[in-house]
Short mmCIF file of C-alpha atoms and ligand atoms in Angstrom, two decimals:
data_model
loop_
_atom_site.label_atom_id
_atom_site.label_comp_id
_atom_site.label_asym_id
_atom_site.label_seq_id
_atom_site.Cartn_x
_atom_site.Cartn_y
_atom_site.Cartn_z
CA MET F 200 138.30 123.84 120.60
CA LYS F 201 139.02 120.72 122.65
CA GLY F 202 138.67 119.68 126.24
CA ARG F 203 134.94 119.96 125.73
CA ASP F 204 132.23 117.53 126.64
CA ALA F 205 130.36 115.71 123.89
CA GLN F 206 127.78 118.41 123.22
CA SER F 207 130.16 121.30 123.58
CA ASN F 208 129.67 122.57 120.05
CA VAL F 209 126.27 123.80 121.01
CA GLY F 210 128.08 125.80 123.67
CA THR F 211 130.78 127.28 121.40
CA GLY F 212 128.07 128.08 118.89
CA ARG F 213 130.05 128.04 115.67
CA VAL F 214 130.23 125.52 112.84
CA GLU F 215 132.56 125.78 109.87
CA ILE F 216 131.15 125.11 106.38
CA PHE F 217 133.33 123.08 104.02
CA ASP F 218 131.76 122.99 100.57
CA THR F 219 132.46 120.10 98.22
CA THR F 220 130.11 121.03 95.34
CA LEU F 221 133.05 121.33 92.97
CA ARG F 222 134.65 118.04 94.04
CA ASP F 223 132.23 115.39 95.41
CA GLY F 224 129.40 117.34 93.74
CA GLU F 225 131.04 117.08 90.35
CA GLN F 226 131.41 113.33 90.92
CA THR F 227 127.60 113.12 90.50
CA PRO F 228 127.02 110.77 87.57
CA GLY F 229 126.40 112.86 84.47
CA ILE F 230 127.68 116.18 85.81
CA SER F 231 130.63 118.02 84.39
CA PHE F 232 131.11 121.72 85.03
CA THR F 233 133.03 123.86 82.55
CA MET F 234 136.03 125.78 83.86
CA GLU F 235 134.09 129.03 83.69
CA GLN F 236 131.16 127.50 85.56
CA LYS F 237 133.54 126.26 88.27
CA ARG F 238 134.99 129.72 88.72
CA THR F 239 131.51 131.24 88.88
CA ILE F 240 130.46 128.65 91.46
CA ALA F 241 133.58 129.32 93.55
CA ARG F 242 132.86 133.06 93.52
CA GLN F 243 129.26 132.42 94.53
CA LEU F 244 130.32 130.12 97.39
CA ASP F 245 132.73 132.79 98.55
CA LYS F 246 130.00 135.43 98.45
CA LEU F 247 127.80 133.01 100.42
CA GLY F 248 130.48 132.84 103.10
CA VAL F 249 131.66 129.22 103.06
CA GLU F 250 135.01 128.92 104.84
CA ILE F 251 136.51 126.19 102.68
CA ILE F 252 135.93 125.42 99.01
CA GLU F 253 137.07 121.96 97.92
CA ALA F 254 137.84 122.95 94.33
CA GLY F 255 138.74 119.56 92.87
CA THR F 256 141.20 116.67 92.73
CA PRO F 257 144.20 118.14 90.88
CA ILE F 258 145.82 114.77 90.06
CA THR F 259 142.88 113.73 87.87
CA SER F 260 143.69 115.86 84.80
CA ARG F 261 145.52 118.88 83.47
CA ASP F 262 142.24 120.83 83.25
CA GLU F 263 141.30 119.96 86.82
CA LYS F 264 144.70 121.18 87.99
CA GLU F 265 144.34 124.36 85.99
CA VAL F 266 140.90 125.19 87.33
CA VAL F 267 141.94 124.54 90.94
CA ARG F 268 144.86 126.89 90.33
CA LEU F 269 142.57 129.54 88.79
CA ILE F 270 140.15 129.32 91.72
CA GLY F 271 143.11 129.65 94.08
CA ASN F 272 144.07 132.86 92.25
CA GLU F 273 140.59 134.44 92.41
CA GLY F 274 141.49 136.26 95.62
CA LEU F 275 138.62 134.66 97.54
CA SER F 276 138.18 134.96 101.28
CA ALA F 277 137.44 131.22 101.47
CA LYS F 278 140.32 128.78 101.77
CA VAL F 279 140.77 126.69 98.65
CA CYS F 280 141.30 122.98 99.20
CA GLY F 281 142.47 120.19 96.88
CA LEU F 282 141.77 116.49 97.35
CA ALA F 283 144.55 113.88 97.27
CA ARG F 284 145.00 110.17 97.95
CA VAL F 285 147.76 109.41 100.44
CA LEU F 286 150.28 109.49 97.61
CA THR F 287 153.05 112.03 97.07
CA GLN F 288 152.11 112.58 93.40
CA ASP F 289 148.53 113.52 94.37
CA ILE F 290 149.75 115.84 97.11
CA ASP F 291 152.35 117.38 94.78
CA ALA F 292 149.59 118.12 92.27
CA CYS F 293 147.73 120.06 95.00
CA ILE F 294 150.92 121.87 95.99
CA ASP F 295 151.48 122.88 92.32
CA CYS F 296 148.04 124.52 92.28
CA GLY F 297 148.86 126.73 95.24
CA VAL F 298 145.90 125.62 97.35
CA ASP F 299 145.61 126.67 100.99
CA MET F 300 144.63 123.28 102.28
CA ILE F 301 145.12 119.66 101.25
CA HIS F 302 142.50 117.02 102.02
CA ILE F 303 144.10 113.57 102.07
CA PHE F 304 142.09 110.37 102.35
CA VAL F 305 142.76 106.68 102.69
CA PRO F 306 140.30 103.77 102.71
CA SER F 307 140.14 102.44 106.27
CA SER F 308 137.32 99.84 106.35
CA GLN F 309 138.15 96.21 105.83
CA ILE F 310 135.98 95.91 102.73
CA GLN F 311 137.62 98.89 101.01
CA ARG F 312 141.15 97.95 102.06
CA GLU F 313 140.78 94.37 100.86
CA HIS F 314 139.11 95.19 97.56
CA THR F 315 140.76 98.46 96.56
CA THR F 316 144.14 99.38 98.05
CA LYS F 317 145.02 95.90 99.41
CA MET F 318 146.64 97.59 102.41
CA SER F 319 146.75 96.16 105.91
CA GLU F 320 145.69 98.31 108.86
CA GLU F 321 149.37 98.81 109.75
CA GLU F 322 150.18 99.95 106.21
CA VAL F 323 147.24 102.37 106.24
CA LYS F 324 148.48 103.91 109.49
CA GLU F 325 152.03 104.17 108.22
CA GLN F 326 150.99 105.81 104.95
CA ALA F 327 148.59 108.14 106.76
CA TYR F 328 151.40 109.24 109.08
CA LYS F 329 153.92 109.77 106.28
CA MET F 330 151.56 111.67 104.00
CA THR F 331 150.18 113.89 106.75
CA ARG F 332 153.78 114.77 107.61
CA TYR F 333 154.49 115.38 103.93
CA VAL F 334 151.62 117.88 103.67
CA LYS F 335 152.63 119.63 106.90
CA GLU F 336 156.33 119.78 105.99
CA HIS F 337 155.33 121.61 102.82
CA GLY F 338 153.53 124.16 104.95
CA PHE F 339 149.91 123.36 104.09
CA LEU F 340 146.84 122.92 106.23
CA CYS F 341 145.89 119.24 106.27
CA ILE F 342 142.51 117.56 106.56
CA PHE F 343 142.80 113.83 107.06
CA SER F 344 139.89 111.53 106.08
CA ALA F 345 139.54 107.89 107.02
CA MET F 346 137.43 106.85 104.07
CA ASP F 347 134.45 104.64 104.95
CA ALA F 348 135.05 105.56 108.59
CA THR F 349 131.54 104.52 109.61
CA ARG F 350 132.23 100.91 108.52
CA THR F 351 135.73 100.79 109.98
CA ARG F 352 136.68 98.73 113.03
CA MET F 353 136.32 101.22 115.88
CA GLU F 354 139.59 100.52 117.67
CA PHE F 355 141.54 100.83 114.43
CA LEU F 356 139.68 103.98 113.41
CA ILE F 357 140.59 105.74 116.65
CA ASP F 358 144.17 104.55 116.32
CA LEU F 359 144.30 105.87 112.74
CA PHE F 360 142.95 109.27 113.72
CA LYS F 361 145.45 109.48 116.61
CA THR F 362 148.23 108.67 114.15
CA ALA F 363 147.11 111.47 111.82
CA GLU F 364 146.87 113.83 114.78
CA GLU F 365 150.37 112.91 115.87
CA ALA F 366 151.62 113.63 112.35
CA GLY F 367 150.12 117.11 112.55
CA ALA F 368 146.69 116.90 110.85
CA ASP F 369 144.71 120.10 111.42
CA ILE F 370 141.26 118.53 111.00
CA LEU F 371 140.11 114.92 111.20
CA ASN F 372 137.23 114.07 108.88
CA VAL F 373 134.74 111.25 109.46
CA PRO F 374 133.20 110.20 106.14
CA ASP F 375 130.03 108.14 106.03
CA THR F 376 131.15 107.18 102.55
CA VAL F 377 128.28 104.88 101.59
CA GLY F 378 125.64 106.62 103.67
CA VAL F 379 124.77 103.68 105.92
CA SER F 380 124.72 105.52 109.23
CA GLU F 381 121.87 106.95 111.23
CA PRO F 382 121.96 109.88 113.66
CA PHE F 383 122.35 107.87 116.89
CA SER F 384 125.29 105.83 115.63
CA VAL F 385 126.95 108.93 114.16
CA PHE F 386 126.54 110.70 117.49
CA LYS F 387 128.22 107.84 119.36
CA LEU F 388 131.03 107.51 116.83
CA VAL F 389 131.89 111.21 116.74
CA GLU F 390 131.61 111.43 120.51
CA ALA F 391 134.15 108.61 120.89
CA ILE F 392 136.55 110.15 118.36
CA ASP F 393 136.16 113.54 119.99
CA ARG F 394 137.17 112.06 123.37
CA ALA F 395 140.22 110.39 121.87
CA VAL F 396 141.78 113.26 119.91
CA ASN F 397 142.51 116.91 120.33
CA VAL F 398 141.94 118.36 116.87
CA PRO F 399 138.69 119.63 115.35
CA ILE F 400 136.44 117.00 113.83
CA SER F 401 134.69 117.27 110.49
CA ILE F 402 131.79 115.18 109.17
CA HIS F 403 131.14 114.12 105.56
CA CYS F 404 127.83 112.30 105.01
CA HIS F 405 126.33 110.68 101.96
CA ASN F 406 122.61 110.52 101.45
CA ASP F 407 121.92 106.91 100.47
CA PHE F 408 119.10 106.61 103.02
CA GLY F 409 118.14 110.29 102.97
CA LEU F 410 119.87 110.84 106.34
CA ALA F 411 122.90 112.88 105.33
CA VAL F 412 121.68 116.14 106.86
CA ALA F 413 120.35 114.44 110.02
CA ASN F 414 123.64 112.56 110.41
CA SER F 415 125.68 115.75 109.96
CA LEU F 416 123.59 117.47 112.62
CA ALA F 417 124.08 114.52 114.99
CA ALA F 418 127.84 114.78 114.45
CA VAL F 419 127.75 118.48 115.32
CA LYS F 420 125.76 117.68 118.45
CA ALA F 421 128.47 115.17 119.35
CA GLY F 422 131.28 117.66 118.91
CA ALA F 423 132.12 118.03 115.19
CA SER F 424 132.92 121.63 114.38
CA GLN F 425 133.01 121.37 110.59
CA VAL F 426 130.43 119.95 108.15
CA GLN F 427 131.22 118.94 104.59
CA VAL F 428 128.24 119.73 102.37
CA SER F 429 127.32 120.45 98.77
CA VAL F 430 124.81 122.78 97.16
CA ASN F 431 121.56 120.95 96.33
CA GLY F 432 123.17 117.89 97.93
CA ILE F 433 124.87 116.84 94.70
CA GLY F 434 127.58 114.18 94.96
CA GLU F 435 128.31 110.49 94.51
CA ARG F 436 125.15 108.35 94.10
CA ALA F 437 122.37 109.94 96.21
CA GLY F 438 124.69 112.83 96.97
CA ASN F 439 126.04 114.61 100.03
CA ALA F 440 124.47 116.51 102.89
CA ASP F 441 122.70 119.52 101.41
CA LEU F 442 124.37 122.83 102.27
CA VAL F 443 121.16 124.84 102.54
CA GLU F 444 119.31 122.34 104.74
CA THR F 445 122.32 121.79 106.98
CA VAL F 446 123.05 125.48 107.43
CA MET F 447 119.46 126.47 108.10
CA SER F 448 118.95 123.61 110.57
CA LEU F 449 122.13 124.58 112.41
CA ASN F 450 121.02 128.18 112.39
CA SER F 451 117.31 128.06 113.07
CA ILE F 452 116.84 124.82 115.01
CA TYR F 453 120.13 124.42 116.87
CA GLY F 454 120.81 128.12 117.29
CA LEU F 455 124.40 127.70 116.08
CA ARG F 456 126.28 130.25 114.03
CA THR F 457 127.88 129.70 110.65
CA ASN F 458 129.59 132.21 108.41
CA ILE F 459 126.87 131.81 105.76
CA LYS F 460 124.98 134.87 104.54
CA THR F 461 121.70 133.02 104.34
CA GLY F 462 120.08 135.61 102.09
CA TYR F 463 122.15 134.18 99.22
CA LEU F 464 121.09 130.56 99.73
CA PHE F 465 118.23 130.55 97.23
CA GLU F 466 120.21 132.17 94.42
CA THR F 467 123.10 129.76 95.06
CA ALA F 468 120.79 126.74 94.79
CA LYS F 469 119.34 128.17 91.57
CA LEU F 470 122.82 128.68 90.11
CA ILE F 471 123.70 125.03 90.73
CA GLU F 472 120.33 123.96 89.34
CA ARG F 473 121.12 125.88 86.15
CA PHE F 474 124.70 124.62 85.80
CA THR F 475 123.88 120.96 86.56
CA GLY F 476 120.57 120.83 84.70
CA ILE F 477 119.18 118.92 87.69
CA PRO F 478 115.87 120.57 88.59
CA ILE F 479 115.25 121.40 92.22
CA PRO F 480 112.12 119.40 93.20
CA ILE F 481 109.22 121.73 93.97
CA THR F 482 108.90 120.16 97.42
CA LYS F 483 112.59 120.52 98.30
CA PRO F 484 112.95 122.11 101.74
CA ILE F 485 113.88 125.80 101.84
CA VAL F 486 114.64 126.37 98.14
CA GLY F 487 111.89 124.37 96.40
CA GLU F 488 109.16 126.31 94.60
CA ASN F 489 106.62 125.14 97.20
CA ALA F 490 108.81 125.72 100.28
CA PHE F 491 106.87 128.87 101.16
CA SER F 492 103.79 128.40 98.94
CA HIS F 493 100.27 128.16 100.27
CA GLU F 494 97.12 127.08 98.48
CA SER F 495 94.59 125.73 100.96
CA GLY F 496 92.11 128.28 102.26
CA ILE F 497 92.92 127.86 105.95
CA HIS F 498 96.68 128.02 105.46
CA ALA F 499 96.60 130.93 103.02
CA HIS F 500 94.24 132.88 105.28
CA GLY F 501 96.52 132.26 108.26
CA VAL F 502 99.65 133.24 106.38
CA ILE F 503 98.05 136.39 104.96
CA GLU F 504 97.21 137.41 108.55
CA LYS F 505 100.49 136.25 110.13
CA SER F 506 103.03 134.15 108.26
CA ASP F 507 104.17 132.15 111.32
CA THR F 508 100.75 130.48 111.55
CA PHE F 509 101.64 128.01 108.83
CA GLU F 510 105.37 128.51 108.36
CA PRO F 511 108.24 127.64 110.71
CA GLY F 512 108.69 131.24 111.75
CA ILE F 513 112.25 130.53 112.88
CA MET F 514 112.96 130.47 109.15
CA THR F 515 111.31 132.90 106.74
CA PRO F 516 111.56 133.12 102.94
CA GLU F 517 113.35 136.46 103.35
CA MET F 518 116.05 134.84 105.48
CA VAL F 519 117.04 132.54 102.62
CA GLY F 520 116.39 134.86 99.69
CA HIS F 521 113.23 133.01 98.63
CA ARG F 522 109.66 134.32 98.48
CA ARG F 523 106.25 133.48 99.83
CA ARG F 524 103.52 132.64 97.30
CA ILE F 525 99.80 132.31 97.52
CA VAL F 526 98.91 129.75 94.88
CA LEU F 527 95.46 129.32 93.37
CA GLY F 528 93.77 125.95 92.93
CA LYS F 529 90.94 123.75 94.06
CA HIS F 530 91.79 124.36 97.74
CA THR F 531 91.80 128.15 97.45
CA GLY F 532 89.82 130.24 99.93
CA ARG F 533 88.20 133.65 99.81
CA HIS F 534 91.10 135.51 101.43
CA SER F 535 93.54 134.51 98.70
CA ILE F 536 91.14 135.73 96.02
CA GLU F 537 90.58 139.05 97.79
CA LYS F 538 94.29 139.58 98.39
CA LYS F 539 95.29 138.91 94.78
CA LEU F 540 92.51 141.05 93.35
CA SER F 541 93.29 143.91 95.71
CA GLU F 542 96.82 143.97 94.28
CA ILE F 543 95.39 145.04 90.91
CA GLY F 544 92.92 147.40 92.51
CA MET F 545 89.83 145.17 92.26
CA PHE F 546 87.56 145.05 95.31
CA PRO F 547 84.44 143.14 94.20
CA PRO F 548 81.51 142.75 96.59
CA LYS F 549 81.19 139.55 98.65
CA GLU F 550 78.75 137.74 96.29
CA GLU F 551 81.06 138.32 93.33
CA VAL F 552 84.08 137.12 95.31
CA GLU F 553 82.15 133.91 96.08
CA GLU F 554 81.34 133.46 92.39
CA ILE F 555 84.99 134.05 91.39
CA LEU F 556 86.11 131.62 94.10
CA GLU F 557 83.79 128.90 92.83
CA ARG F 558 85.09 129.29 89.29
CA VAL F 559 88.73 129.25 90.41
CA LYS F 560 88.11 126.07 92.43
CA GLU F 561 86.36 124.44 89.47
CA LEU F 562 89.30 125.23 87.22
CA GLY F 563 91.72 123.84 89.84
CA ALA F 564 89.63 120.70 90.32
CA SER F 565 89.76 120.04 86.58
CA GLY F 566 93.48 119.39 87.05
CA LYS F 567 94.63 122.73 85.68
CA LYS F 568 97.17 125.00 87.28
CA VAL F 569 95.32 128.25 87.97
CA THR F 570 97.45 131.24 87.03
CA ASP F 571 96.98 134.83 88.18
CA ASP F 572 95.93 135.65 84.62
CA ASP F 573 93.19 133.00 84.89
CA LEU F 574 91.97 134.60 88.11
CA PHE F 575 91.95 138.10 86.65
CA THR F 576 90.11 136.93 83.53
CA ILE F 577 87.48 135.17 85.66
CA ALA F 578 87.19 138.26 87.87
CA GLU F 579 86.70 140.51 84.86
CA VAL F 580 83.96 138.27 83.50
CA VAL F 581 82.19 138.04 86.85
CA THR F 582 82.45 141.74 87.67
CA GLY F 583 81.96 142.95 84.09
CA GLU F 584 85.12 145.03 84.32
CA VAL F 585 86.65 143.69 81.10
CA SER F 586 87.50 147.10 79.75
CA ARG F 587 89.91 147.75 82.64
CA HIS F 588 92.39 145.30 81.18
CA GLU F 589 94.24 147.13 78.45
CA ARG F 590 96.88 145.03 76.78
CA MET F 591 100.18 146.86 76.85
CA ILE F 592 101.72 144.56 74.29
CA THR F 593 100.08 142.67 71.40
CA LEU F 594 101.94 140.19 69.25
CA LYS F 595 101.64 140.75 65.50
CA GLU F 596 104.17 138.41 63.88
CA LEU F 597 106.72 135.87 65.00
CA SER F 598 109.10 133.79 62.95
CA VAL F 599 111.92 131.58 64.21
CA MET F 600 114.83 129.89 62.52
CA THR F 601 116.44 126.84 64.06
CA GLY F 602 118.34 123.73 63.00
CA ASN F 603 121.61 121.89 63.48
CA ASN F 604 123.74 124.39 61.58
CA VAL F 605 122.22 127.71 62.56
CA ILE F 606 122.11 129.77 65.70
CA PRO F 607 118.44 129.80 66.77
CA THR F 608 117.04 133.22 65.90
CA ALA F 609 113.64 134.83 66.38
CA SER F 610 112.17 137.90 64.64
CA LEU F 611 109.19 139.48 66.22
CA LYS F 612 106.79 142.31 65.49
CA ALA F 613 104.54 143.60 68.25
CA VAL F 614 102.51 146.67 69.14
CA VAL F 615 103.58 148.15 72.45
CA ARG F 616 101.37 150.91 73.82
CA GLY F 617 100.12 151.61 70.31
CA LYS F 618 103.56 151.72 68.73
CA GLU F 619 104.77 149.08 66.29
CA CYS F 620 108.14 147.59 67.33
CA ILE F 621 110.37 144.91 65.85
CA SER F 622 113.21 142.87 67.29
CA ALA F 623 115.44 139.99 66.24
CA GLN F 624 117.36 137.98 68.80
CA MET F 625 119.48 134.84 69.01
CA GLY F 626 119.20 132.31 71.81
CA VAL F 627 120.23 128.84 72.95
CA GLY F 628 117.02 127.60 71.32
CA PRO F 629 114.03 129.10 69.48
CA VAL F 630 112.05 129.65 72.69
CA ASP F 631 114.96 131.46 74.32
CA ALA F 632 115.45 133.61 71.20
CA ALA F 633 111.74 134.51 71.00
CA ILE F 634 111.51 135.42 74.70
CA LYS F 635 114.64 137.56 74.36
CA ALA F 636 113.04 139.38 71.41
CA VAL F 637 109.94 140.18 73.50
CA GLN F 638 112.16 141.25 76.39
CA GLU F 639 114.09 143.62 74.13
CA ILE F 640 110.92 145.27 72.86
CA ILE F 641 109.51 145.62 76.36
CA GLY F 642 112.82 146.90 77.67
CA ASP F 643 112.97 149.61 74.98
CA GLU F 644 109.40 150.70 75.51
CA ILE F 645 108.91 150.55 79.26
CA GLY F 646 112.45 150.65 80.57
CA GLY F 647 112.86 146.97 81.49
CA GLY F 648 112.90 145.74 85.06
CA ILE F 649 110.65 142.77 84.19
CA GLU F 650 112.30 139.51 85.18
CA LEU F 651 111.32 136.06 83.98
CA LYS F 652 111.05 134.04 87.19
CA GLU F 653 109.19 130.90 86.25
CA PHE F 654 108.94 128.97 83.02
CA ARG F 655 107.26 125.55 82.69
CA ILE F 656 106.43 123.68 79.55
CA GLU F 657 104.04 120.76 79.59
CA ALA F 658 102.53 118.75 76.77
CA ILE F 659 98.81 118.44 77.44
CA THR F 660 98.07 115.96 74.71
CA GLY F 661 100.29 113.17 73.39
CA GLY F 662 102.05 112.78 70.03
CA SER F 663 104.28 115.04 67.99
CA ASN F 664 101.33 117.40 67.38
CA ALA F 665 100.71 117.69 71.15
CA LEU F 666 99.24 120.86 72.55
CA ALA F 667 101.91 122.63 74.58
CA GLU F 668 100.98 124.49 77.72
CA VAL F 669 103.46 127.02 78.99
CA ILE F 670 103.18 128.71 82.37
CA VAL F 671 105.29 131.79 82.86
CA GLY F 672 105.89 133.88 85.98
CA VAL F 673 107.24 137.42 85.65
CA GLU F 674 108.23 139.82 88.36
CA LYS F 675 108.72 143.57 88.62
CA ASP F 676 109.39 145.54 91.80
CA GLY F 677 108.67 142.49 93.98
CA ARG F 678 105.29 141.73 92.40
CA ARG F 679 104.93 138.43 90.56
CA VAL F 680 102.24 137.41 88.08
CA THR F 681 101.73 134.05 86.37
CA ALA F 682 100.03 133.41 83.05
CA ARG F 683 99.52 130.62 80.58
CA GLY F 684 99.89 130.10 76.83
CA VAL F 685 98.42 127.09 75.04
CA ARG F 686 99.24 126.33 71.41
CA ASP F 687 100.28 123.40 69.29
CA ASP F 688 103.48 125.35 68.62
CA ILE F 689 105.74 125.46 71.65
CA VAL F 690 107.42 128.76 70.69
CA MET F 691 104.09 130.48 70.17
CA ALA F 692 102.76 129.07 73.46
CA SER F 693 105.83 130.42 75.26
CA VAL F 694 105.59 133.88 73.74
CA GLU F 695 101.84 134.00 74.37
CA ALA F 696 102.32 133.06 78.04
CA PHE F 697 105.09 135.61 78.48
CA ILE F 698 103.10 138.41 76.84
CA ASN F 699 99.97 137.53 78.87
CA ALA F 700 102.01 137.67 82.06
CA VAL F 701 103.63 140.99 81.15
CA ASN F 702 100.26 142.51 80.25
CA ARG F 703 98.85 141.45 83.60
CA LEU F 704 101.89 142.65 85.47
CA MET F 705 101.58 146.09 83.92
CA GLN F 706 97.85 146.24 84.62
CA LYS F 707 97.08 148.81 87.24
O1 LIG Y 981 132.76 110.01 100.66
C1 LIG Y 981 133.98 110.02 100.93
O2 LIG Y 981 134.49 109.18 101.67
C2 LIG Y 981 134.78 111.06 100.31
C3 LIG Y 981 136.17 111.20 100.81
C4 LIG Y 981 137.12 111.58 99.75
C5 LIG Y 981 136.19 112.16 101.96
O3 LIG Y 981 134.29 111.82 99.50
ZN1 LIG Y 982 132.10 111.75 99.56
#
């Protein structure tokens, strides 16, 4: 590992991924994972291939200790790590959980020492030495963090890291605790530390200025061989370096290897979105809804011909488990219309395509999202092929029951391919129950396989009697179709959108 020059990581080609979604990530204001969610996340991270899972801070509570212990017993390939202050009781709590690795940290900057621990530099060094020894004497791997390293007096910081090295630390971590660094200063700092010590260096960046990923990459360039990241960048304040962005940049831009099976990145981000309730912004790199979406005529045309024309190429949606989408709107061009129509077997002549295109653009310009169902309806009107669109499923009756003392339940009657079907389902809310009822009916009649991939509710007028617009995307065998439902009743709008989408999906 050592004896390398400052950029030697690029030469060795491998970076270790330390995930702190369950520890720093859970410190995100307002987030609290259940024990079961934590175990699910740990299993997902393991499947993804992260080398180290920081599962929690066992000293904080009995439940935290229990869940770290349970994750340690899952039989994962990843090493399980517990966080501890440089105090024997914290370290003992980690030891009790049977972790593989203990991450100890001590505030090292003047501002944190003076206002939190009230320790002098000498006392910090002494405690760091003793507690690193303590971890090692108990036979555990030890990561040592100098908290607020990037605001710590340089000479002291190097001295502190050398002390931890001397005591046997396996990895030295450089936290940019309040996210005040920028890539050039991180590079210089890590380079200097790397010259002074002989153990692997790890980097832990916060995102206060939106530079956490860039700073982590600069650290790797300077010699760090481990990055501490979290899924969707969750963590204290503005969060940590995002796992997906860091891994894909290392992979595709720097040409470095990680152990991550990138095909699981999208589903991992979606899992954390679901468990945290924090929506992934549509423009988020790599996993956002728009990351591989194209609307404008020139871009969509290029991408339909060859995807690299308007995508990075060194990173494809397939590589990260995401998908490419051609979206309709006021910027749409002829090629997008032709491509989408050809997928349902419609090949209108040029003049009709132009007419359809104009109408799609008009709808988009009016501020509406243009769904596939909108396109197909317009195309049917323009081409006069209305009779082609047979509805596989028609809603007859829907009633829902909800309230503070009942489990939301929906009963539904529908005609599927001429046959009357009924279903009653419970859900987390009335919309969920109603959608499940439709899914059950469809599943029974056509053998399932239709997945709900997109669901957006928007009020299009104000007030408690607002019109609700629901856009739904469904997928079967890799083909996705979007449709809309608009009603003053949100459950009805949802069911209508879902049924419209299914009908279109099944249209041949
Ligand atoms: O941001 C930080 O300094 C931390 C430490 C515990 C590593 O999260
Ligand atoms: Zn942190």
